[in-house]
Amino acid sequence: MNYSIQLYTLRDQIQADLPGTIRKVAEIGFTKVEPYNFVATAKELGAALRENGLTAPSGHAPLLSQDQDEIFAAAKELGITTVIDPFIPAERWQSAEDIQATAAGLNDAARKGAGYGIRVGYHNHAWELESTIEGPTALEYFADLLDPEVVLEVDTYWVAVGGQDPVAVLERLGDRVKFIHIKDGPLNTDTKAQLPAGQGKVAVLDVIAAARSLEVGVVEFDDYAGDIFVGIAESLAYLTAAQGTGTAGARA
């Protein structure tokens, strides 16, 4: 099982000291990162990753609202092989027509990305699970509209906040899910209340096991009241200890 860290978790630290932050990530034990806003930071970030022996198999970028060629070119420079659109606002998940348009846009982006050797994906929040379209959740309705090449990164915490069982959702989405966001906490919208993996209400190990085609599990905090470096270290320690006992990622 491979674990990564979503660098948005460390956005304040990166803004203050990008090279030093990446060095700390490596010292904690991560070998992979998931960049965000990487077009703006590609050269500096790429140098820091190379210096610390880190790779970036996935990255977040707003594919449906910014220049796709620029995004894919920066991704290629960083070695990112899957670019994931991280955010389509809640109002775009309330009607079949809007969801169909989003799916068509991502399918188009995937065809362009293929020319760069890059795969395209989507990352959810809570509202894609709170909304239902003709029976299924909006996220599952959306998944059925995607070309086979488009993948999903399921934020399992926001699935639960959205009122759904993340294990059941992952099982229904099946092989489409190649990445998950691993986070924990009280299952509410208070992001500062989020906790290291294993310390909140998410059945983290069950969630990981339910993602049967998982390539990378991505640790993320949207926010954190404590020392964020301690938080991500505790998450990684919990996940690697569970893996060592054979209780995490058995099907990954």
GROMACS .gro file of C-alpha atoms in nm:
model
  252
    1MET     CA    1   0.000   0.000   0.000
    2ASN     CA    2   0.131   0.342  -0.098
    3TYR     CA    3   0.060   0.651   0.110
    4SER     CA    4   0.090   1.011  -0.003
    5ILE     CA    5   0.028   1.350   0.160
    6GLN     CA    6  -0.199   1.612   0.001
    7LEU     CA    7   0.015   1.923   0.017
    8TYR     CA    8  -0.290   2.147   0.071
    9THR     CA    9  -0.266   2.016   0.427
   10LEU     CA   10   0.061   2.213   0.456
   11ARG     CA   11  -0.040   2.517   0.254
   12ASP     CA   12   0.060   2.771   0.520
   13GLN     CA   13   0.396   2.605   0.574
   14ILE     CA   14   0.458   2.579   0.198
   15GLN     CA   15   0.381   2.946   0.151
   16ALA     CA   16   0.636   3.032   0.419
   17ASP     CA   17   0.906   2.780   0.320
   18LEU     CA   18   0.839   2.539   0.035
   19PRO     CA   19   1.179   2.361   0.032
   20GLY     CA   20   1.187   2.325   0.410
   21THR     CA   21   0.832   2.191   0.422
   22ILE     CA   22   0.903   1.928   0.157
   23ARG     CA   23   1.215   1.826   0.346
   24LYS     CA   24   1.008   1.776   0.664
   25VAL     CA   25   0.755   1.565   0.473
   26ALA     CA   26   1.037   1.336   0.364
   27GLU     CA   27   1.185   1.324   0.715
   28ILE     CA   28   0.845   1.215   0.854
   29GLY     CA   29   0.857   0.920   0.617
   30PHE     CA   30   0.637   1.006   0.322
   31THR     CA   31   0.775   0.905  -0.018
   32LYS     CA   32   0.489   1.055  -0.221
   33VAL     CA   33   0.300   1.383  -0.228
   34GLU     CA   34  -0.013   1.512  -0.398
   35PRO     CA   35   0.048   1.875  -0.504
   36TYR     CA   36  -0.218   2.142  -0.546
   37ASN     CA   37  -0.191   2.465  -0.745
   38PHE     CA   38   0.116   2.311  -0.902
   39VAL     CA   39   0.123   2.523  -1.218
   40ALA     CA   40   0.233   2.821  -1.010
   41THR     CA   41   0.498   2.629  -0.814
   42ALA     CA   42   0.616   2.364  -1.063
   43LYS     CA   43   0.984   2.463  -1.085
   44GLU     CA   44   1.046   2.519  -0.713
   45LEU     CA   45   0.833   2.221  -0.614
   46GLY     CA   46   0.998   1.994  -0.867
   47ALA     CA   47   1.343   2.085  -0.738
   48ALA     CA   48   1.236   2.018  -0.377
   49LEU     CA   49   1.083   1.681  -0.466
   50ARG     CA   50   1.395   1.569  -0.652
   51GLU     CA   51   1.622   1.685  -0.371
   52ASN     CA   52   1.427   1.477  -0.118
   53GLY     CA   53   1.357   1.170  -0.330
   54LEU     CA   54   0.981   1.225  -0.340
   55THR     CA   55   0.741   1.153  -0.625
   56ALA     CA   56   0.399   1.298  -0.710
   57PRO     CA   57   0.180   1.034  -0.873
   58SER     CA   58  -0.128   1.259  -0.852
   59GLY     CA   59  -0.203   1.629  -0.831
   60HIS     CA   60  -0.500   1.864  -0.797
   61ALA     CA   61  -0.581   2.127  -1.058
   62PRO     CA   62  -0.903   2.299  -1.170
   63LEU     CA   63  -0.929   2.135  -1.511
   64LEU     CA   64  -1.270   2.282  -1.595
   65SER     CA   65  -1.181   2.643  -1.519
   66GLN     CA   66  -0.814   2.690  -1.615
   67ASP     CA   67  -0.590   2.627  -1.916
   68GLN     CA   68  -0.566   2.251  -1.953
   69ASP     CA   69  -0.254   2.252  -2.169
   70GLU     CA   70  -0.075   2.459  -1.907
   71ILE     CA   71  -0.190   2.219  -1.633
   72PHE     CA   72  -0.088   1.906  -1.821
   73ALA     CA   73   0.249   2.052  -1.918
   74ALA     CA   74   0.326   2.138  -1.554
   75ALA     CA   75   0.206   1.795  -1.443
   76LYS     CA   76   0.437   1.627  -1.690
   77GLU     CA   77   0.728   1.836  -1.562
   78LEU     CA   78   0.653   1.714  -1.208
   79GLY     CA   79   0.601   1.352  -1.305
   80ILE     CA   80   0.231   1.365  -1.213
   81THR     CA   81   0.047   1.094  -1.404
   82THR     CA   82  -0.307   1.162  -1.276
   83VAL     CA   83  -0.450   1.515  -1.261
   84ILE     CA   84  -0.758   1.540  -1.041
   85ASP     CA   85  -1.011   1.821  -1.049
   86PRO     CA   86  -1.065   1.893  -0.679
   87PHE     CA   87  -1.375   2.108  -0.665
   88ILE     CA   88  -1.700   2.163  -0.852
   89PRO     CA   89  -1.932   2.379  -0.636
   90ALA     CA   90  -2.242   2.241  -0.468
   91GLU     CA   91  -2.489   2.419  -0.695
   92ARG     CA   92  -2.354   2.218  -0.991
   93TRP     CA   93  -2.462   1.888  -0.830
   94GLN     CA   94  -2.836   1.952  -0.800
   95SER     CA   95  -2.961   1.863  -1.150
   96ALA     CA   96  -2.896   1.587  -1.400
   97GLU     CA   97  -2.821   1.844  -1.669
   98ASP     CA   98  -2.546   2.017  -1.470
   99ILE     CA   99  -2.388   1.685  -1.375
  100GLN     CA  100  -2.399   1.568  -1.736
  101ALA     CA  101  -2.219   1.887  -1.841
  102THR     CA  102  -1.948   1.836  -1.577
  103ALA     CA  103  -1.897   1.476  -1.684
  104ALA     CA  104  -1.872   1.579  -2.049
  105GLY     CA  105  -1.613   1.842  -1.958
  106LEU     CA  106  -1.399   1.590  -1.770
  107ASN     CA  107  -1.430   1.336  -2.052
  108ASP     CA  108  -1.301   1.604  -2.290
  109ALA     CA  109  -1.019   1.686  -2.050
  110ALA     CA  110  -0.926   1.319  -2.033
  111ARG     CA  111  -0.890   1.302  -2.409
  112LYS     CA  112  -0.659   1.604  -2.403
  113GLY     CA  113  -0.466   1.465  -2.107
  114ALA     CA  114  -0.408   1.138  -2.291
  115GLY     CA  115  -0.197   1.333  -2.540
  116TYR     CA  116   0.038   1.415  -2.253
  117GLY     CA  117   0.028   1.062  -2.114
  118ILE     CA  118  -0.178   1.187  -1.819
  119ARG     CA  119  -0.496   1.045  -1.672
  120VAL     CA  120  -0.781   1.263  -1.538
  121GLY     CA  121  -0.987   1.222  -1.221
  122TYR     CA  122  -1.232   1.393  -0.986
  123HIS     CA  123  -1.229   1.447  -0.608
  124ASN     CA  124  -1.554   1.493  -0.413
  125HIS     CA  125  -1.673   1.693  -0.115
  126ALA     CA  126  -1.987   1.632   0.092
  127TRP     CA  127  -2.243   1.785  -0.142
  128GLU     CA  128  -2.201   1.522  -0.415
  129LEU     CA  129  -2.327   1.271  -0.157
  130GLU     CA  130  -2.599   1.491  -0.004
  131SER     CA  131  -2.766   1.532  -0.345
  132THR     CA  132  -2.946   1.245  -0.518
  133ILE     CA  133  -3.029   1.226  -0.887
  134GLU     CA  134  -3.291   0.978  -1.005
  135GLY     CA  135  -3.213   0.752  -0.709
  136PRO     CA  136  -2.834   0.730  -0.661
  137THR     CA  137  -2.615   0.995  -0.506
  138ALA     CA  138  -2.498   1.267  -0.743
  139LEU     CA  139  -2.144   1.128  -0.725
  140GLU     CA  140  -2.255   0.783  -0.837
  141TYR     CA  141  -2.480   0.926  -1.108
  142PHE     CA  142  -2.178   1.126  -1.227
  143ALA     CA  143  -1.949   0.822  -1.221
  144ASP     CA  144  -2.179   0.637  -1.460
  145LEU     CA  145  -2.141   0.921  -1.712
  146LEU     CA  146  -1.762   0.918  -1.716
  147ASP     CA  147  -1.553   0.755  -1.985
  148PRO     CA  148  -1.372   0.443  -1.861
  149GLU     CA  149  -1.039   0.628  -1.856
  150VAL     CA  150  -1.157   0.886  -1.600
  151VAL     CA  151  -1.090   0.785  -1.239
  152LEU     CA  152  -1.218   0.893  -0.900
  153GLU     CA  153  -1.040   1.006  -0.588
  154VAL     CA  154  -1.297   0.954  -0.313
  155ASP     CA  155  -1.262   1.179  -0.011
  156THR     CA  156  -1.392   0.926   0.237
  157TYR     CA  157  -1.434   1.177   0.520
  158TRP     CA  158  -1.660   1.402   0.315
  159VAL     CA  159  -1.859   1.099   0.200
  160ALA     CA  160  -1.941   1.031   0.565
  161VAL     CA  161  -2.014   1.398   0.639
  162GLY     CA  162  -2.247   1.388   0.339
  163GLY     CA  163  -2.452   1.120   0.513
  164GLN     CA  164  -2.327   0.811   0.330
  165ASP     CA  165  -2.131   0.506   0.443
  166PRO     CA  166  -1.788   0.541   0.278
  167VAL     CA  167  -1.733   0.164   0.272
  168ALA     CA  168  -2.061   0.106   0.088
  169VAL     CA  169  -1.996   0.393  -0.155
  170LEU     CA  170  -1.647   0.263  -0.234
  171GLU     CA  171  -1.783  -0.086  -0.292
  172ARG     CA  172  -2.049   0.049  -0.530
  173LEU     CA  173  -1.801   0.266  -0.722
  174GLY     CA  174  -1.567  -0.030  -0.757
  175ASP     CA  175  -1.265  -0.017  -0.985
  176ARG     CA  176  -1.327   0.347  -1.080
  177VAL     CA  177  -1.165   0.449  -0.748
  178LYS     CA  178  -0.787   0.466  -0.780
  179PHE     CA  179  -0.717   0.714  -0.499
  180ILE     CA  180  -0.881   0.796  -0.167
  181HIS     CA  181  -0.834   1.080   0.079
  182ILE     CA  182  -0.773   0.945   0.426
  183LYS     CA  183  -0.875   1.172   0.710
  184ASP     CA  184  -1.050   1.133   1.042
  185GLY     CA  185  -1.246   1.334   1.295
  186PRO     CA  186  -1.597   1.390   1.435
  187LEU     CA  187  -1.772   1.373   1.095
  188ASN     CA  188  -1.890   1.732   1.079
  189THR     CA  189  -1.800   2.043   0.883
  190ASP     CA  190  -1.569   2.184   1.152
  191THR     CA  191  -1.243   2.129   0.968
  192LYS     CA  192  -1.029   2.233   1.266
  193ALA     CA  193  -1.175   1.937   1.456
  194GLN     CA  194  -1.021   1.688   1.212
  195LEU     CA  195  -0.788   1.431   1.367
  196PRO     CA  196  -0.505   1.198   1.267
  197ALA     CA  197  -0.613   0.869   1.112
  198GLY     CA  198  -0.741   0.625   1.371
  199GLN     CA  199  -0.838   0.890   1.626
  200GLY     CA  200  -1.187   0.984   1.505
  201LYS     CA  201  -1.513   0.826   1.391
  202VAL     CA  202  -1.403   0.698   1.048
  203ALA     CA  203  -1.343   0.322   1.020
  204VAL     CA  204  -1.021   0.403   0.835
  205LEU     CA  205  -0.894   0.048   0.788
  206ASP     CA  206  -1.232  -0.076   0.663
  207VAL     CA  207  -1.240   0.217   0.420
  208ILE     CA  208  -0.897   0.132   0.281
  209ALA     CA  209  -0.989  -0.235   0.241
  210ALA     CA  210  -1.309  -0.141   0.054
  211ALA     CA  211  -1.115   0.043  -0.219
  212ARG     CA  212  -1.023  -0.269  -0.409
  213SER     CA  213  -0.839  -0.100  -0.697
  214LEU     CA  214  -0.662   0.156  -0.481
  215GLU     CA  215  -0.328   0.283  -0.609
  216VAL     CA  216  -0.249   0.548  -0.348
  217GLY     CA  217  -0.406   0.644  -0.016
  218VAL     CA  218  -0.365   1.019   0.035
  219VAL     CA  219  -0.347   1.158   0.387
  220GLU     CA  220  -0.514   1.498   0.418
  221PHE     CA  221  -0.628   1.747   0.679
  222ASP     CA  222  -0.849   2.032   0.556
  223ASP     CA  223  -0.739   2.205   0.875
  224TYR     CA  224  -0.606   2.105   1.215
  225ALA     CA  225  -0.601   2.264   1.560
  226GLY     CA  226  -0.269   2.108   1.660
  227ASP     CA  227   0.082   2.092   1.514
  228ILE     CA  228   0.017   1.979   1.158
  229PHE     CA  229   0.353   1.804   1.124
  230VAL     CA  230   0.272   1.597   1.433
  231GLY     CA  231  -0.073   1.526   1.290
  232ILE     CA  232   0.050   1.393   0.958
  233ALA     CA  233   0.323   1.192   1.132
  234GLU     CA  234   0.064   1.029   1.359
  235SER     CA  235  -0.155   0.947   1.058
  236LEU     CA  236   0.132   0.786   0.870
  237ALA     CA  237   0.245   0.593   1.178
  238TYR     CA  238  -0.107   0.454   1.230
  239LEU     CA  239  -0.140   0.351   0.866
  240THR     CA  240   0.201   0.190   0.839
  241ALA     CA  241   0.155   0.005   1.170
  242ALA     CA  242  -0.179  -0.132   1.048
  243GLN     CA  243  -0.021  -0.235   0.721
  244GLY     CA  244   0.253  -0.412   0.912
  245THR     CA  245  -0.006  -0.626   1.088
  246GLY     CA  246  -0.189  -0.698   0.764
  247THR     CA  247  -0.502  -0.503   0.858
  248ALA     CA  248  -0.477  -0.217   0.607
  249GLY     CA  249  -0.471  -0.228   0.232
  250ALA     CA  250  -0.508  -0.605   0.212
  251ARG     CA  251  -0.680  -0.572  -0.124
  252ALA     CA  252  -0.477  -0.277  -0.254
   0.00000   0.00000   0.00000
